[in-house]
Amino acid sequence: MTEGEAESEGQAPWGLVARGLLNLYWVLSWVCVLLMVETVSGAGGPSAGTRISSQFPASGVNQSPVVDCREVCGLNASSRCDFVRSNPDCRCEGGYLDYLEGIFCHFPPDLLPLAVTLYAFWLLYLFLILGVTAAKFFCPNLSAISTTLKLSHNVAVSFVPEGWRAVRAGPLTRSPHGVTFLAFGNGAPDIFSALVAFSGPRTAGLAFGALFGAGVLVTTVVAGGIAILHPFTAASRPFLRDIIFYMVAVFLIFTALYCGRVTLAWALGYLGFYVFYVVTVVLCTWIYQWQQRRSLVYSVPGTPEVLSGSEEDRVSSNTNSYDYDEEYRPLFFYQKTTAQILLQALNPLNYRKWRTKPVYWRALKAFKLPVEFLLLLTVPVMDPDKEDGNWKRPLNCLHLVISPLFLVLTLQSGAYGVYEIGGLFPVWAVVVIAGTALAAVTFFATSNSEPPRLHWLFAFLGFLTSALWINAAATEVVNVLRSLGVVFRLSNTVLGLTLLAWGNSIGDVFSDLTLARQGYPRMAFSACFGGIIFNILVGVGLGCLLQISRGHVAVELEPDGLLVWVLAGTLGLSLVCSLVSVPLQCFQLNRVYGCCLLLLYLTFLLVALLTEFGVIHLKTV
């Protein structure tokens, strides 16, 4: 019996529903906070002239009529820089660097391949930043917030991605809270990328391409890979429920594309439909548990909402196998100095783990060390699983200075940080002075060994800081992708369905396939739909609502020709095929089914690329 069932024994039958609605309330509250943060980030600066100039300035250039920026490659090499600087279509929306100006104004034409190669490596590193920030900082702080809000254990373990949860948690359940907090943690890079892409009319195609492309990738490659690695019997009711809701969500987005615009009613409708989905999951889970209590039958292998006892035992044993701290704990306790605590807290490398890992893991870790160090320096992490809550007095006091400074230097690409109050004193200096005073008080009022009573506030500070890290990285990802699209004359849609979708989904792909390989295919398969329903509805809904809140009557959508219809059609086709074929197989997913899904994705990529390059096109009458 799950904890949710144990808590509900002898209580009012609507207790589970109340907890699920409370869970939904907190998720929507945090979504609203992120929406306000994104609105402030994308709004105009505090005053004229306060925006930080990019590293490649383009001042003093006369305005000219708007021309498609992709025409720049058809010009002479001597005219490309002036074209990029003068054409409004070539300007980046936010961000710290002007990548197009860097390619065409600061690299000689002969070194264009070198510039593209450097941009490609930078893009990969940005995806690495997104993954590390979401997994090691964003999700743990969400878990700490759930503990602070005194939500149930099922809520707490549903905060984080499946792979992280499998290592950190004990017995795992398919709870209704997973479609809120779990999806919120998993979908952070996708949501922020969509918000950034929707902030500019020229990059909206990236958002649709990424959201639809990730949907096709997850429902074909990930679901097919799970079936190939570990054939299993799918949970019938959750599968039918999730796939039907996802089909309706895709149809709603398809309708918006067909109409060519998203109004306020449609944007709120997308968010409302996701709320309805969450409520439905809560009610279905309550009905299932009510039936279980009436029949006095406990969870058995193959039940739709709860993992089997054997799977729970395996997860628990795997959890214990990851705990090596006891082996290396010193025999005699000694008090660490403040300097030792600070140095150890800022060290992202575990030397014992480094010696036991293969070469490829060490190479990847070496690339992650710089960003992990910066994240440790700027983002506080509260870990409720640790006895001291991950309290590091010197580092946490340092966070009181650095984290607020990072916040003001990240909003509007630093415009709010350099804004001078009364024309004399910059905002960043005020933040540093206030943060230093607060850090000094905290340092002298606390000790190294015991966390303070208000330690939980660091979870909220870490949540906001990590969210802005993700937002800043997502902004750069969108700008780099758009620059590569200009160079190669690719549409934003094809960049979204390939590079952006792959980059944002690579973490989920590896975690879900790893879970299937370890013997938890139902758990991995259930994660394929709840998260992408959240991404597509909340991504499009919040992105459009953000633009409408800035004064637009509606968001005008301009699909990139036939390609976006191929993308939407393929996603709908994959869902229909699964909806028909899985029940016909009595919900037994085998390797043949997995290979068919992989073949469908490869066919989709081929058709999409042929459409992009004009091989497949509609005949004009």
PDB file of C-alpha atoms in Angstrom, residues 288-422:
ATOM      1  CA  TYR A 288      -8.510   3.378  -8.083  1.00  0.00           C
ATOM      2  CA  GLN A 289      -7.389   3.515  -4.444  1.00  0.00           C
ATOM      3  CA  TRP A 290     -11.009   3.538  -3.278  1.00  0.00           C
ATOM      4  CA  GLN A 291     -11.650   0.370  -5.281  1.00  0.00           C
ATOM      5  CA  GLN A 292      -8.530  -1.199  -3.807  1.00  0.00           C
ATOM      6  CA  ARG A 293      -9.675  -0.488  -0.265  1.00  0.00           C
ATOM      7  CA  ARG A 294     -13.162  -1.843  -0.912  1.00  0.00           C
ATOM      8  CA  SER A 295     -11.871  -5.086  -2.353  1.00  0.00           C
ATOM      9  CA  LEU A 296      -9.079  -5.338   0.243  1.00  0.00           C
ATOM     10  CA  VAL A 297      -6.660  -6.119  -2.553  1.00  0.00           C
ATOM     11  CA  TYR A 298      -3.237  -4.606  -2.281  1.00  0.00           C
ATOM     12  CA  SER A 299      -0.987  -3.563  -5.140  1.00  0.00           C
ATOM     13  CA  VAL A 300       0.131  -6.411  -7.393  1.00  0.00           C
ATOM     14  CA  PRO A 301       2.501  -6.473 -10.362  1.00  0.00           C
ATOM     15  CA  GLY A 302       1.000  -4.788 -13.374  1.00  0.00           C
ATOM     16  CA  THR A 303      -1.291  -2.400 -11.512  1.00  0.00           C
ATOM     17  CA  PRO A 304      -1.808   0.803 -13.407  1.00  0.00           C
ATOM     18  CA  GLU A 305      -1.159   3.446 -10.766  1.00  0.00           C
ATOM     19  CA  VAL A 306       1.378   1.870  -8.400  1.00  0.00           C
ATOM     20  CA  LEU A 307       4.611  -0.002  -8.943  1.00  0.00           C
ATOM     21  CA  SER A 308       4.714  -3.596  -7.885  1.00  0.00           C
ATOM     22  CA  GLY A 309       6.250  -4.572  -4.576  1.00  0.00           C
ATOM     23  CA  SER A 310       9.139  -6.303  -6.319  1.00  0.00           C
ATOM     24  CA  GLU A 311       9.959  -3.170  -8.258  1.00  0.00           C
ATOM     25  CA  GLU A 312       9.846  -1.145  -5.041  1.00  0.00           C
ATOM     26  CA  ASP A 313      12.221  -3.596  -3.375  1.00  0.00           C
ATOM     27  CA  ARG A 314      14.610  -3.376  -6.322  1.00  0.00           C
ATOM     28  CA  VAL A 315      14.529   0.403  -6.216  1.00  0.00           C
ATOM     29  CA  SER A 316      15.196   0.385  -2.494  1.00  0.00           C
ATOM     30  CA  SER A 317      18.112  -2.001  -2.912  1.00  0.00           C
ATOM     31  CA  ASN A 318      19.501   0.099  -5.739  1.00  0.00           C
ATOM     32  CA  THR A 319      19.145   3.161  -3.579  1.00  0.00           C
ATOM     33  CA  ASN A 320      21.165   1.572  -0.818  1.00  0.00           C
ATOM     34  CA  SER A 321      23.837   0.486  -3.294  1.00  0.00           C
ATOM     35  CA  TYR A 322      24.561   4.101  -4.157  1.00  0.00           C
ATOM     36  CA  ASP A 323      25.466   5.043  -0.577  1.00  0.00           C
ATOM     37  CA  TYR A 324      29.245   4.889  -0.218  1.00  0.00           C
ATOM     38  CA  ASP A 325      29.585   7.563   2.469  1.00  0.00           C
ATOM     39  CA  GLU A 326      29.566   5.069   5.339  1.00  0.00           C
ATOM     40  CA  GLU A 327      32.691   3.366   4.000  1.00  0.00           C
ATOM     41  CA  TYR A 328      34.713   6.572   3.943  1.00  0.00           C
ATOM     42  CA  ARG A 329      33.392   8.149   7.156  1.00  0.00           C
ATOM     43  CA  PRO A 330      36.308   8.891   9.530  1.00  0.00           C
ATOM     44  CA  LEU A 331      36.621   6.958  12.778  1.00  0.00           C
ATOM     45  CA  PHE A 332      37.181  10.076  14.859  1.00  0.00           C
ATOM     46  CA  PHE A 333      35.051  13.174  14.497  1.00  0.00           C
ATOM     47  CA  TYR A 334      36.855  16.494  14.114  1.00  0.00           C
ATOM     48  CA  GLN A 335      35.524  20.018  13.707  1.00  0.00           C
ATOM     49  CA  LYS A 336      36.174  21.542  10.293  1.00  0.00           C
ATOM     50  CA  THR A 337      37.211  25.153  10.084  1.00  0.00           C
ATOM     51  CA  THR A 338      35.135  27.733   8.237  1.00  0.00           C
ATOM     52  CA  ALA A 339      37.699  27.908   5.428  1.00  0.00           C
ATOM     53  CA  GLN A 340      37.658  24.114   5.006  1.00  0.00           C
ATOM     54  CA  ILE A 341      33.858  24.094   4.843  1.00  0.00           C
ATOM     55  CA  LEU A 342      33.883  26.804   2.170  1.00  0.00           C
ATOM     56  CA  LEU A 343      36.517  25.094   0.019  1.00  0.00           C
ATOM     57  CA  GLN A 344      34.804  21.719   0.277  1.00  0.00           C
ATOM     58  CA  ALA A 345      31.391  23.216  -0.561  1.00  0.00           C
ATOM     59  CA  LEU A 346      32.771  24.960  -3.662  1.00  0.00           C
ATOM     60  CA  ASN A 347      34.543  21.827  -4.923  1.00  0.00           C
ATOM     61  CA  PRO A 348      32.369  20.112  -7.562  1.00  0.00           C
ATOM     62  CA  LEU A 349      34.713  17.130  -7.877  1.00  0.00           C
ATOM     63  CA  ASN A 350      34.492  13.952  -5.820  1.00  0.00           C
ATOM     64  CA  TYR A 351      38.011  12.531  -5.964  1.00  0.00           C
ATOM     65  CA  ARG A 352      37.017   9.034  -4.838  1.00  0.00           C
ATOM     66  CA  LYS A 353      34.344   8.866  -7.530  1.00  0.00           C
ATOM     67  CA  TRP A 354      36.777  10.302 -10.094  1.00  0.00           C
ATOM     68  CA  ARG A 355      39.238   7.441  -9.560  1.00  0.00           C
ATOM     69  CA  THR A 356      36.610   4.738 -10.123  1.00  0.00           C
ATOM     70  CA  LYS A 357      34.951   6.199 -13.237  1.00  0.00           C
ATOM     71  CA  PRO A 358      35.850   5.437 -16.887  1.00  0.00           C
ATOM     72  CA  VAL A 359      37.662   7.872 -19.166  1.00  0.00           C
ATOM     73  CA  TYR A 360      34.575   9.149 -21.001  1.00  0.00           C
ATOM     74  CA  TRP A 361      32.922  10.056 -17.684  1.00  0.00           C
ATOM     75  CA  ARG A 362      36.026  11.971 -16.624  1.00  0.00           C
ATOM     76  CA  ALA A 363      36.115  13.867 -19.921  1.00  0.00           C
ATOM     77  CA  LEU A 364      32.473  14.921 -19.561  1.00  0.00           C
ATOM     78  CA  LYS A 365      33.037  15.847 -15.925  1.00  0.00           C
ATOM     79  CA  ALA A 366      35.979  18.031 -16.918  1.00  0.00           C
ATOM     80  CA  PHE A 367      33.675  20.007 -19.232  1.00  0.00           C
ATOM     81  CA  LYS A 368      31.064  20.316 -16.481  1.00  0.00           C
ATOM     82  CA  LEU A 369      33.451  21.491 -13.756  1.00  0.00           C
ATOM     83  CA  PRO A 370      33.495  25.228 -14.699  1.00  0.00           C
ATOM     84  CA  VAL A 371      29.722  25.565 -14.889  1.00  0.00           C
ATOM     85  CA  GLU A 372      29.216  23.453 -11.762  1.00  0.00           C
ATOM     86  CA  PHE A 373      31.622  25.701  -9.867  1.00  0.00           C
ATOM     87  CA  LEU A 374      29.768  28.835 -11.004  1.00  0.00           C
ATOM     88  CA  LEU A 375      26.439  27.267 -10.082  1.00  0.00           C
ATOM     89  CA  LEU A 376      27.715  26.285  -6.635  1.00  0.00           C
ATOM     90  CA  LEU A 377      28.922  29.849  -6.187  1.00  0.00           C
ATOM     91  CA  THR A 378      25.650  31.498  -7.230  1.00  0.00           C
ATOM     92  CA  VAL A 379      22.841  29.018  -6.457  1.00  0.00           C
ATOM     93  CA  PRO A 380      22.107  27.815  -2.906  1.00  0.00           C
ATOM     94  CA  VAL A 381      20.813  24.264  -2.642  1.00  0.00           C
ATOM     95  CA  MET A 382      18.810  23.016   0.313  1.00  0.00           C
ATOM     96  CA  ASP A 383      18.770  19.218   0.542  1.00  0.00           C
ATOM     97  CA  PRO A 384      16.054  17.885   2.887  1.00  0.00           C
ATOM     98  CA  ASP A 385      17.540  14.368   2.665  1.00  0.00           C
ATOM     99  CA  LYS A 386      20.663  15.491   4.530  1.00  0.00           C
ATOM    100  CA  GLU A 387      20.689  15.793   8.277  1.00  0.00           C
ATOM    101  CA  ASP A 388      21.858  19.412   8.173  1.00  0.00           C
ATOM    102  CA  GLY A 389      19.790  20.318   5.105  1.00  0.00           C
ATOM    103  CA  ASN A 390      23.047  20.993   3.193  1.00  0.00           C
ATOM    104  CA  TRP A 391      23.755  23.985   5.449  1.00  0.00           C
ATOM    105  CA  LYS A 392      27.209  25.421   4.673  1.00  0.00           C
ATOM    106  CA  ARG A 393      27.497  28.595   6.713  1.00  0.00           C
ATOM    107  CA  PRO A 394      30.322  30.372   4.824  1.00  0.00           C
ATOM    108  CA  LEU A 395      28.951  29.478   1.392  1.00  0.00           C
ATOM    109  CA  ASN A 396      25.333  30.259   2.273  1.00  0.00           C
ATOM    110  CA  CYS A 397      26.385  33.649   3.632  1.00  0.00           C
ATOM    111  CA  LEU A 398      28.268  34.229   0.394  1.00  0.00           C
ATOM    112  CA  HIS A 399      25.093  33.316  -1.499  1.00  0.00           C
ATOM    113  CA  LEU A 400      23.270  36.169   0.230  1.00  0.00           C
ATOM    114  CA  VAL A 401      25.578  38.546  -1.659  1.00  0.00           C
ATOM    115  CA  ILE A 402      26.169  36.736  -4.950  1.00  0.00           C
ATOM    116  CA  SER A 403      22.693  35.326  -5.665  1.00  0.00           C
ATOM    117  CA  PRO A 404      20.835  38.680  -5.530  1.00  0.00           C
ATOM    118  CA  LEU A 405      23.640  40.253  -7.559  1.00  0.00           C
ATOM    119  CA  PHE A 406      23.248  37.517 -10.169  1.00  0.00           C
ATOM    120  CA  LEU A 407      19.495  38.110 -10.242  1.00  0.00           C
ATOM    121  CA  VAL A 408      19.763  41.829 -11.028  1.00  0.00           C
ATOM    122  CA  LEU A 409      22.544  41.254 -13.573  1.00  0.00           C
ATOM    123  CA  THR A 410      20.472  38.603 -15.360  1.00  0.00           C
ATOM    124  CA  LEU A 411      17.147  40.428 -15.640  1.00  0.00           C
ATOM    125  CA  GLN A 412      16.859  42.181 -19.030  1.00  0.00           C
ATOM    126  CA  SER A 413      20.435  41.064 -19.822  1.00  0.00           C
ATOM    127  CA  GLY A 414      21.777  43.245 -17.021  1.00  0.00           C
ATOM    128  CA  ALA A 415      19.875  46.448 -17.805  1.00  0.00           C
ATOM    129  CA  TYR A 416      18.334  46.610 -14.335  1.00  0.00           C
ATOM    130  CA  GLY A 417      21.675  45.952 -12.665  1.00  0.00           C
ATOM    131  CA  VAL A 418      23.501  48.879 -14.285  1.00  0.00           C
ATOM    132  CA  TYR A 419      20.567  51.278 -13.935  1.00  0.00           C
ATOM    133  CA  GLU A 420      21.650  54.249 -11.825  1.00  0.00           C
ATOM    134  CA  ILE A 421      19.297  55.440  -9.098  1.00  0.00           C
ATOM    135  CA  GLY A 422      19.024  59.207  -9.439  1.00  0.00           C
TER     136      GLY A 422
END
